[in-house]
C-alpha atoms as a printed R data frame, in Angstrom:
    type eleno elety resid chain resno       x       y       z
1   ATOM     1    CA   UNK     A     1   2.159  12.132  20.124
2   ATOM     2    CA   UNK     A     2   2.482   9.815  23.126
3   ATOM     3    CA   UNK     A     3   0.707   6.980  21.281
4   ATOM     4    CA   UNK     A     4   3.657   6.390  18.931
5   ATOM     5    CA   UNK     A     5   5.926   5.657  21.871
6   ATOM     6    CA   UNK     A     6   4.299   2.271  22.166
7   ATOM     7    CA   UNK     A     7   6.316   1.143  19.134
8   ATOM     8    CA   UNK     A     8   9.434   1.404  21.187
9   ATOM     9    CA   UNK     A     9   8.345  -1.726  23.027
10  ATOM    10    CA   UNK     A    10   8.035  -3.815  19.907
11  ATOM    11    CA   UNK     A    11  10.451  -6.773  19.750
12  ATOM    12    CA   UNK     A    12  12.561  -5.229  16.961
13  ATOM    13    CA   UNK     A    13  16.069  -3.810  16.820
14  ATOM    14    CA   UNK     A    14  15.104  -0.784  14.736
15  ATOM    15    CA   UNK     A    15  11.803   0.962  14.202
16  ATOM    16    CA   UNK     A    16  10.698   4.245  12.637
17  ATOM    17    CA   UNK     A    17   7.194   5.650  12.835
18  ATOM    18    CA   UNK     A    18   5.641   8.757  11.310
19  ATOM    19    CA   UNK     A    19   2.065  10.050  11.714
20  ATOM    20    CA   UNK     A    20   0.818  12.533   9.138
21  ATOM    21    CA   UNK     A    21  -2.065  14.949   9.456
22  ATOM    22    CA   UNK     A    22  -2.766  18.325   7.961
23  ATOM    23    CA   UNK     A    23   0.058  17.856   5.411
24  ATOM    24    CA   UNK     A    24   2.743  17.449   7.979
25  ATOM    25    CA   UNK     A    25   4.276  14.981  10.433
26  ATOM    26    CA   UNK     A    26   2.534  15.376  13.789
27  ATOM    27    CA   UNK     A    27   4.173  12.431  15.568
28  ATOM    28    CA   UNK     A    28   7.269  10.385  15.079
29  ATOM    29    CA   UNK     A    29   9.568   7.797  16.635
30  ATOM    30    CA   UNK     A    30  12.981   6.510  15.654
31  ATOM    31    CA   UNK     A    31  15.410   7.432  12.913
32  ATOM    32    CA   UNK     A    32  13.325   8.989  10.173
33  ATOM    33    CA   UNK     A    33  16.136   8.716   7.641
34  ATOM    34    CA   UNK     A    34  16.964   5.033   8.207
35  ATOM    35    CA   UNK     A    35  16.280   3.050   5.007
36  ATOM    36    CA   UNK     A    36  14.269  -0.190   5.371
37  ATOM    37    CA   UNK     A    37  13.183  -2.790   2.819
38  ATOM    38    CA   UNK     A    38   9.471  -2.247   2.325
39  ATOM    39    CA   UNK     A    39   8.396  -5.668   0.978
40  ATOM    40    CA   UNK     A    40   4.752  -5.297  -0.220
41  ATOM    41    CA   UNK     A    41   4.343  -1.684   0.860
42  ATOM    42    CA   UNK     A    42   6.222  -1.342  -2.460
43  ATOM    43    CA   UNK     A    43   2.859  -1.979  -4.109
44  ATOM    44    CA   UNK     A    44   1.545   1.436  -3.002
45  ATOM    45    CA   UNK     A    45   4.436   3.203  -4.715
46  ATOM    46    CA   UNK     A    46   4.169   1.074  -7.829
47  ATOM    47    CA   UNK     A    47   0.413   1.711  -7.934
48  ATOM    48    CA   UNK     A    48   0.839   5.392  -7.657
49  ATOM    49    CA   UNK     A    49   3.228   5.370 -10.583
50  ATOM    50    CA   UNK     A    50   0.586   3.517 -12.529
51  ATOM    51    CA   UNK     A    51  -1.939   6.259 -11.608
52  ATOM    52    CA   UNK     A    52   0.493   8.847 -13.030
53  ATOM    53    CA   UNK     A    53   0.798   6.801 -16.217
54  ATOM    54    CA   UNK     A    54  -3.005   6.676 -16.493
55  ATOM    55    CA   UNK     A    55  -3.275  10.445 -15.787
56  ATOM    56    CA   UNK     A    56  -0.690  11.117 -18.509
57  ATOM    57    CA   UNK     A    57  -2.591   8.965 -20.970
58  ATOM    58    CA   UNK     A    58   0.253   6.546 -21.394
59  ATOM    59    CA   UNK     A    59  -1.996   3.583 -20.400
60  ATOM    60    CA   UNK     A    60  -5.655   2.939 -19.761
61  ATOM    61    CA   UNK     A    61  -7.352   0.850 -17.139
62  ATOM    62    CA   UNK     A    62  -9.206  -1.343 -19.631
63  ATOM    63    CA   UNK     A    63  -6.216  -2.042 -21.971
64  ATOM    64    CA   UNK     A    64  -5.611  -5.715 -22.364
65  ATOM    65    CA   UNK     A    65  -2.655  -6.821 -20.214
66  ATOM    66    CA   UNK     A    66  -1.571 -10.068 -18.648
67  ATOM    67    CA   UNK     A    67  -3.381 -13.369 -19.381
68  ATOM    68    CA   UNK     A    68  -6.128 -13.580 -22.034
69  ATOM    69    CA   UNK     A    69  -9.203 -11.539 -21.024
70  ATOM    70    CA   UNK     A    70  -7.387  -9.544 -18.366
71  ATOM    71    CA   UNK     A    71  -6.727  -5.790 -18.283
72  ATOM    72    CA   UNK     A    72  -4.537  -3.277 -16.438
73  ATOM    73    CA   UNK     A    73  -7.432  -2.960 -13.988
74  ATOM    74    CA   UNK     A    74  -7.348  -6.701 -13.284
75  ATOM    75    CA   UNK     A    75  -3.592  -6.779 -12.721
76  ATOM    76    CA   UNK     A    76  -3.507  -3.922 -10.235
77  ATOM    77    CA   UNK     A    77  -6.450  -5.245  -8.238
78  ATOM    78    CA   UNK     A    78  -5.231  -8.840  -7.906
79  ATOM    79    CA   UNK     A    79  -7.992 -10.218 -10.119
80  ATOM    80    CA   UNK     A    80  -6.070 -11.134 -13.274
81  ATOM    81    CA   UNK     A    81  -6.012 -14.787 -12.140
82  ATOM    82    CA   UNK     A    82  -2.227 -15.117 -11.622
83  ATOM    83    CA   UNK     A    83  -0.816 -17.224  -8.847
84  ATOM    84    CA   UNK     A    84   0.895 -15.573  -5.871
85  ATOM    85    CA   UNK     A    85   4.548 -15.819  -7.017
86  ATOM    86    CA   UNK     A    86   4.509 -16.892 -10.666
87  ATOM    87    CA   UNK     A    87   2.703 -15.901 -13.817
88  ATOM    88    CA   UNK     A    88   0.612 -19.086 -13.799
89  ATOM    89    CA   UNK     A    89  -3.103 -18.603 -14.405
90  ATOM    90    CA   UNK     A    90  -5.269 -20.054 -11.670
91  ATOM    91    CA   UNK     A    91  -8.608 -18.387 -12.408
92  ATOM    92    CA   UNK     A    92 -10.457 -16.419 -15.051
93  ATOM    93    CA   UNK     A    93  -9.947 -12.676 -14.819
94  ATOM    94    CA   UNK     A    94 -12.374 -11.001 -12.486
95  ATOM    95    CA   UNK     A    95 -13.528 -14.196 -10.800
96  ATOM    96    CA   UNK     A    96 -11.237 -14.404  -7.723
97  ATOM    97    CA   UNK     A    97  -9.042 -12.169  -5.670
98  ATOM    98    CA   UNK     A    98  -5.702 -13.934  -5.779
99  ATOM    99    CA   UNK     A    99  -3.024 -11.799  -4.172
100 ATOM   100    CA   UNK     A   100  -0.185 -11.841  -6.698
101 ATOM   101    CA   UNK     A   101   3.333 -10.455  -6.765
102 ATOM   102    CA   UNK     A   102   3.654 -11.914 -10.263
103 ATOM   103    CA   UNK     A   103   0.739  -9.778 -11.435
104 ATOM   104    CA   UNK     A   104   2.546  -6.631 -10.315
105 ATOM   105    CA   UNK     A   105   5.674  -7.689 -12.176
106 ATOM   106    CA   UNK     A   106   3.581  -8.088 -15.331
107 ATOM   107    CA   UNK     A   107   1.936  -4.723 -14.675
108 ATOM   108    CA   UNK     A   108   5.286  -3.021 -14.296
109 ATOM   109    CA   UNK     A   109   6.522  -4.525 -17.524
110 ATOM   110    CA   UNK     A   110   3.426  -3.280 -19.347
111 ATOM   111    CA   UNK     A   111   3.951   0.269 -18.005
112 ATOM   112    CA   UNK     A   112   7.684   0.123 -18.865
113 ATOM   113    CA   UNK     A   113   6.834  -0.850 -22.455
114 ATOM   114    CA   UNK     A   114   4.226   1.843 -22.786
115 ATOM   115    CA   UNK     A   115   6.495   4.591 -21.336
116 ATOM   116    CA   UNK     A   116   9.619   3.291 -23.109
117 ATOM   117    CA   UNK     A   117  11.773   3.178 -20.023
118 ATOM   118    CA   UNK     A   118  12.601   0.702 -17.212
119 ATOM   119    CA   UNK     A   119   9.772   0.764 -14.584
120 ATOM   120    CA   UNK     A   120  12.235   1.630 -11.795
121 ATOM   121    CA   UNK     A   121  13.185   4.736 -13.765
122 ATOM   122    CA   UNK     A   122   9.598   5.663 -14.345
123 ATOM   123    CA   UNK     A   123   8.806   5.245 -10.646
124 ATOM   124    CA   UNK     A   124  11.712   7.425  -9.766
125 ATOM   125    CA   UNK     A   125  10.832  10.148 -12.159
126 ATOM   126    CA   UNK     A   126   7.079  10.027 -11.786
127 ATOM   127    CA   UNK     A   127   6.787   9.729  -7.978
128 ATOM   128    CA   UNK     A   128  10.074   9.910  -6.065
129 ATOM   129    CA   UNK     A   129  11.557  13.061  -7.633
130 ATOM   130    CA   UNK     A   130   8.491  15.274  -7.609
131 ATOM   131    CA   UNK     A   131   7.658  14.333  -4.008
132 ATOM   132    CA   UNK     A   132  11.257  14.796  -2.838
133 ATOM   133    CA   UNK     A   133  11.652  11.140  -1.772
134 ATOM   134    CA   UNK     A   134  15.418  11.187  -1.992
135 ATOM   135    CA   UNK     A   135  16.090   7.948  -0.132
136 ATOM   136    CA   UNK     A   136  13.578   5.832  -1.995
137 ATOM   137    CA   UNK     A   137  14.608   3.279  -4.715
138 ATOM   138    CA   UNK     A   138  13.180   0.225  -6.458
139 ATOM   139    CA   UNK     A   139  15.927  -2.351  -6.225
140 ATOM   140    CA   UNK     A   140  13.862  -5.459  -6.971
141 ATOM   141    CA   UNK     A   141  10.393  -6.450  -8.081
142 ATOM   142    CA   UNK     A   142   7.623  -3.878  -8.541
143 ATOM   143    CA   UNK     A   143   5.581  -5.884  -6.026
144 ATOM   144    CA   UNK     A   144   7.994  -6.095  -3.154
145 ATOM   145    CA   UNK     A   145  11.412  -4.652  -4.042
146 ATOM   146    CA   UNK     A   146  11.496  -1.043  -2.845
147 ATOM   147    CA   UNK     A   147  13.509   0.529  -0.097
148 ATOM   148    CA   UNK     A   148  12.616   3.767   1.686
149 ATOM   149    CA   UNK     A   149  12.652   5.676   4.981
150 ATOM   150    CA   UNK     A   150   9.920   7.014   7.217
151 ATOM   151    CA   UNK     A   151  10.600  10.599   6.192
152 ATOM   152    CA   UNK     A   152  10.061   9.757   2.520
153 ATOM   153    CA   UNK     A   153   6.960   7.692   3.139
154 ATOM   154    CA   UNK     A   154   5.526  10.536   5.217
155 ATOM   155    CA   UNK     A   155   5.806  12.678   2.084
156 ATOM   156    CA   UNK     A   156   4.049   9.960   0.118
157 ATOM   157    CA   UNK     A   157   1.297   9.682   2.754
158 ATOM   158    CA   UNK     A   158   0.750  13.415   2.571
159 ATOM   159    CA   UNK     A   159   0.361  13.035  -1.214
160 ATOM   160    CA   UNK     A   160  -2.225  10.379  -0.709
161 ATOM   161    CA   UNK     A   161  -4.186  12.657   1.618
162 ATOM   162    CA   UNK     A   162  -3.919  15.675  -0.675
163 ATOM   163    CA   UNK     A   163  -2.919  14.582  -4.234
164 ATOM   164    CA   UNK     A   164  -0.750  16.827  -6.352
165 ATOM   165    CA   UNK     A   165   0.697  14.399  -8.945
166 ATOM   166    CA   UNK     A   166  -2.714  13.118 -10.092
167 ATOM   167    CA   UNK     A   167  -6.295  14.215  -9.643
168 ATOM   168    CA   UNK     A   168  -8.100  13.777  -6.414
169 ATOM   169    CA   UNK     A   169 -10.781  11.939  -8.413
170 ATOM   170    CA   UNK     A   170  -8.271   9.361  -9.623
171 ATOM   171    CA   UNK     A   171  -7.003   8.711  -6.135
172 ATOM   172    CA   UNK     A   172 -10.594   8.364  -4.974
173 ATOM   173    CA   UNK     A   173 -11.206   5.808  -7.680
174 ATOM   174    CA   UNK     A   174  -8.014   3.914  -6.807
175 ATOM   175    CA   UNK     A   175  -8.960   3.772  -3.161
176 ATOM   176    CA   UNK     A   176 -12.472   2.520  -3.733
177 ATOM   177    CA   UNK     A   177 -13.389  -1.131  -4.065
178 ATOM   178    CA   UNK     A   178 -12.808  -2.650  -7.540
179 ATOM   179    CA   UNK     A   179 -14.606  -5.888  -8.488
180 ATOM   180    CA   UNK     A   180 -16.570  -5.956  -5.216
181 ATOM   181    CA   UNK     A   181 -17.649  -9.133  -3.453
182 ATOM   182    CA   UNK     A   182 -14.665 -11.287  -4.278
183 ATOM   183    CA   UNK     A   183 -13.311 -13.533  -1.614
184 ATOM   184    CA   UNK     A   184  -9.596 -14.084  -1.113
185 ATOM   185    CA   UNK     A   185  -6.717 -14.634   1.364
186 ATOM   186    CA   UNK     A   186  -5.131 -11.632   3.011
187 ATOM   187    CA   UNK     A   187  -1.571 -12.925   3.578
188 ATOM   188    CA   UNK     A   188  -0.972 -13.369   7.277
189 ATOM   189    CA   UNK     A   189  -4.651 -12.940   8.201
190 ATOM   190    CA   UNK     A   190  -6.364 -15.698   6.329
191 ATOM   191    CA   UNK     A   191  -9.481 -15.832   4.189
192 ATOM   192    CA   UNK     A   192 -11.536 -12.635   3.983
193 ATOM   193    CA   UNK     A   193 -15.113 -12.659   2.697
194 ATOM   194    CA   UNK     A   194 -15.016 -10.381   0.862
195 ATOM   195    CA   UNK     A   195 -11.395  -9.448   0.341
196 ATOM   196    CA   UNK     A   196 -11.925  -5.918  -0.960
197 ATOM   197    CA   UNK     A   197  -9.229  -4.142  -2.884
198 ATOM   198    CA   UNK     A   198  -8.838  -0.920  -4.854
199 ATOM   199    CA   UNK     A   199  -6.494  -0.155  -7.746
200 ATOM   200    CA   UNK     A   200  -3.412  -1.369  -5.919
201 ATOM   201    CA   UNK     A   201  -4.561  -0.194  -2.504
202 ATOM   202    CA   UNK     A   202  -5.961  -2.645   0.038
203 ATOM   203    CA   UNK     A   203  -9.299  -1.425   1.418
204 ATOM   204    CA   UNK     A   204 -10.096  -2.150   4.982
205 ATOM   205    CA   UNK     A   205 -13.884  -2.342   4.662
206 ATOM   206    CA   UNK     A   206 -15.221  -4.785   7.264
207 ATOM   207    CA   UNK     A   207 -12.331  -7.218   7.277
208 ATOM   208    CA   UNK     A   208 -11.601  -9.055  10.572
209 ATOM   209    CA   UNK     A   209  -9.001  -9.803  11.649
210 ATOM   210    CA   UNK     A   210  -7.007  -6.932  10.069
211 ATOM   211    CA   UNK     A   211  -3.649  -5.232  10.473
212 ATOM   212    CA   UNK     A   212  -5.160  -1.772  10.967
213 ATOM   213    CA   UNK     A   213  -7.089  -0.946  14.075
214 ATOM   214    CA   UNK     A   214 -10.518  -2.104  15.083
215 ATOM   215    CA   UNK     A   215 -11.707   1.530  15.265
216 ATOM   216    CA   UNK     A   216 -10.855   2.418  11.674
217 ATOM   217    CA   UNK     A   217 -13.349   3.514   9.039
218 ATOM   218    CA   UNK     A   218 -14.233   1.091   6.239
219 ATOM   219    CA   UNK     A   219 -12.662   3.558   3.811
220 ATOM   220    CA   UNK     A   220  -9.197   3.113   5.341
221 ATOM   221    CA   UNK     A   221  -6.646   1.985   2.762
222 ATOM   222    CA   UNK     A   222  -2.992   1.089   2.564
223 ATOM   223    CA   UNK     A   223  -0.721  -1.967   2.691
224 ATOM   224    CA   UNK     A   224   1.538  -3.905   4.972
225 ATOM   225    CA   UNK     A   225   4.762  -5.748   4.079
226 ATOM   226    CA   UNK     A   226   6.293  -9.045   5.158
227 ATOM   227    CA   UNK     A   227   9.456  -7.149   6.149
228 ATOM   228    CA   UNK     A   228   7.506  -5.758   9.119
229 ATOM   229    CA   UNK     A   229   6.266  -2.553   7.583
230 ATOM   230    CA   UNK     A   230   2.910  -0.782   7.025
231 ATOM   231    CA   UNK     A   231   1.296   2.355   5.758
232 ATOM   232    CA   UNK     A   232  -2.351   3.224   6.373
233 ATOM   233    CA   UNK     A   233  -4.541   6.169   5.497
234 ATOM   234    CA   UNK     A   234  -7.907   6.830   7.107
235 ATOM   235    CA   UNK     A   235  -9.762   9.466   5.076
236 ATOM   236    CA   UNK     A   236 -12.361   9.816   7.828
237 ATOM   237    CA   UNK     A   237  -9.826  11.543  10.036
238 ATOM   238    CA   UNK     A   238  -7.557  12.814   7.189
239 ATOM   239    CA   UNK     A   239  -4.527  11.084   8.724
240 ATOM   240    CA   UNK     A   240  -1.969   8.439   7.898
241 ATOM   241    CA   UNK     A   241   0.652   6.397   9.671
242 ATOM   242    CA   UNK     A   242   3.868   4.787   8.516
243 ATOM   243    CA   UNK     A   243   5.690   2.151  10.517
244 ATOM   244    CA   UNK     A   244   8.970   0.521   9.434
245 ATOM   245    CA   UNK     A   245  10.858  -2.216  11.292
246 ATOM   246    CA   UNK     A   246  13.654  -4.698  10.705
247 ATOM   247    CA   UNK     A   247  11.790  -7.746  11.971
248 ATOM   248    CA   UNK     A   248   9.899  -9.903   9.521
249 ATOM   249    CA   UNK     A   249   6.099  -9.906   9.881
250 ATOM   250    CA   UNK     A   250   4.820 -12.632  12.217
251 ATOM   251    CA   UNK     A   251   2.680 -13.225  15.305
252 ATOM   252    CA   UNK     A   252   4.388 -10.253  17.003
253 ATOM   253    CA   UNK     A   253   3.016  -7.918  14.371
254 ATOM   254    CA   UNK     A   254  -0.498  -9.350  14.454
255 ATOM   255    CA   UNK     A   255  -0.535  -8.773  18.196
256 ATOM   256    CA   UNK     A   256   1.153  -5.351  18.233
257 ATOM   257    CA   UNK     A   257  -0.068  -3.467  15.186
258 ATOM   258    CA   UNK     A   258  -3.816  -3.349  15.787
259 ATOM   259    CA   UNK     A   259  -3.776  -1.875  19.376
260 ATOM   260    CA   UNK     A   260  -0.949   0.435  18.297
261 ATOM   261    CA   UNK     A   261  -2.898   1.843  15.370
262 ATOM   262    CA   UNK     A   262  -6.067   2.109  17.488
263 ATOM   263    CA   UNK     A   263  -4.077   4.164  19.979
264 ATOM   264    CA   UNK     A   264  -2.764   6.475  17.261
265 ATOM   265    CA   UNK     A   265  -6.205   6.982  15.780
266 ATOM   266    CA   UNK     A   266  -7.674   7.715  19.189
267 ATOM   267    CA   UNK     A   267  -5.117  10.344  19.895
268 ATOM   268    CA   UNK     A   268  -5.584  11.908  16.464
269 ATOM   269    CA   UNK     A   269  -9.316  12.024  17.051
270 ATOM   270    CA   UNK     A   270  -8.820  13.798  20.392
271 ATOM   271    CA   UNK     A   271  -6.569  16.366  18.773
272 ATOM   272    CA   UNK     A   272  -9.084  17.168  16.009
């Protein structure tokens, strides 16, 4: 794919891109085995492990978890009321969309307790091993502490497009809006009204500005990370894209990512 070559002009030292369609990589750039810190793209991996735990019956969405009145569903959708970086309650559950790393740490602890093993171990066994993600590890927090490579995340993206570890219905639920209509700040892009989110997956919907392309369907979901990384899936064209860099998110990414992704989507649409 010629569109992925644009990423070679980004102001980064290292970049790896993988585009997935039809269950395989159809375009790539850079060292697909190079391991990068994912920052908040970690939340996609953590969320998928939570889906496995739900599918297995180890936990339930409406189990009480976190602050009083909150549930697993609140924690994973950033509506439990926790602050961004500490388990300090700033709102009643379900009333505001407060993007929270702390909420994901509480969520991971809840899953670890229910499954009687460290969350990093559960993530490894529930997601990484069955998908063959041999270079992926959780070395820090469940919200921002994973490391992986483009090849591994391409396998994960293929799983999101055609689930094998959990039911397609569960993935559909997780990538649909939960607690609709809540406003909130999308880090790096400002206040979004509404700031729609699924069960761990950010939903593009009608957000503007946004890190995905302007041409993307409202059903597009994924996440980006402050380490200069992103993964999006657009179900409308049954395709996904992973981009990993070694330059922290900033104005360069805001300027570069949207036209890049629009170019990738346009080429994919032409190939369909």
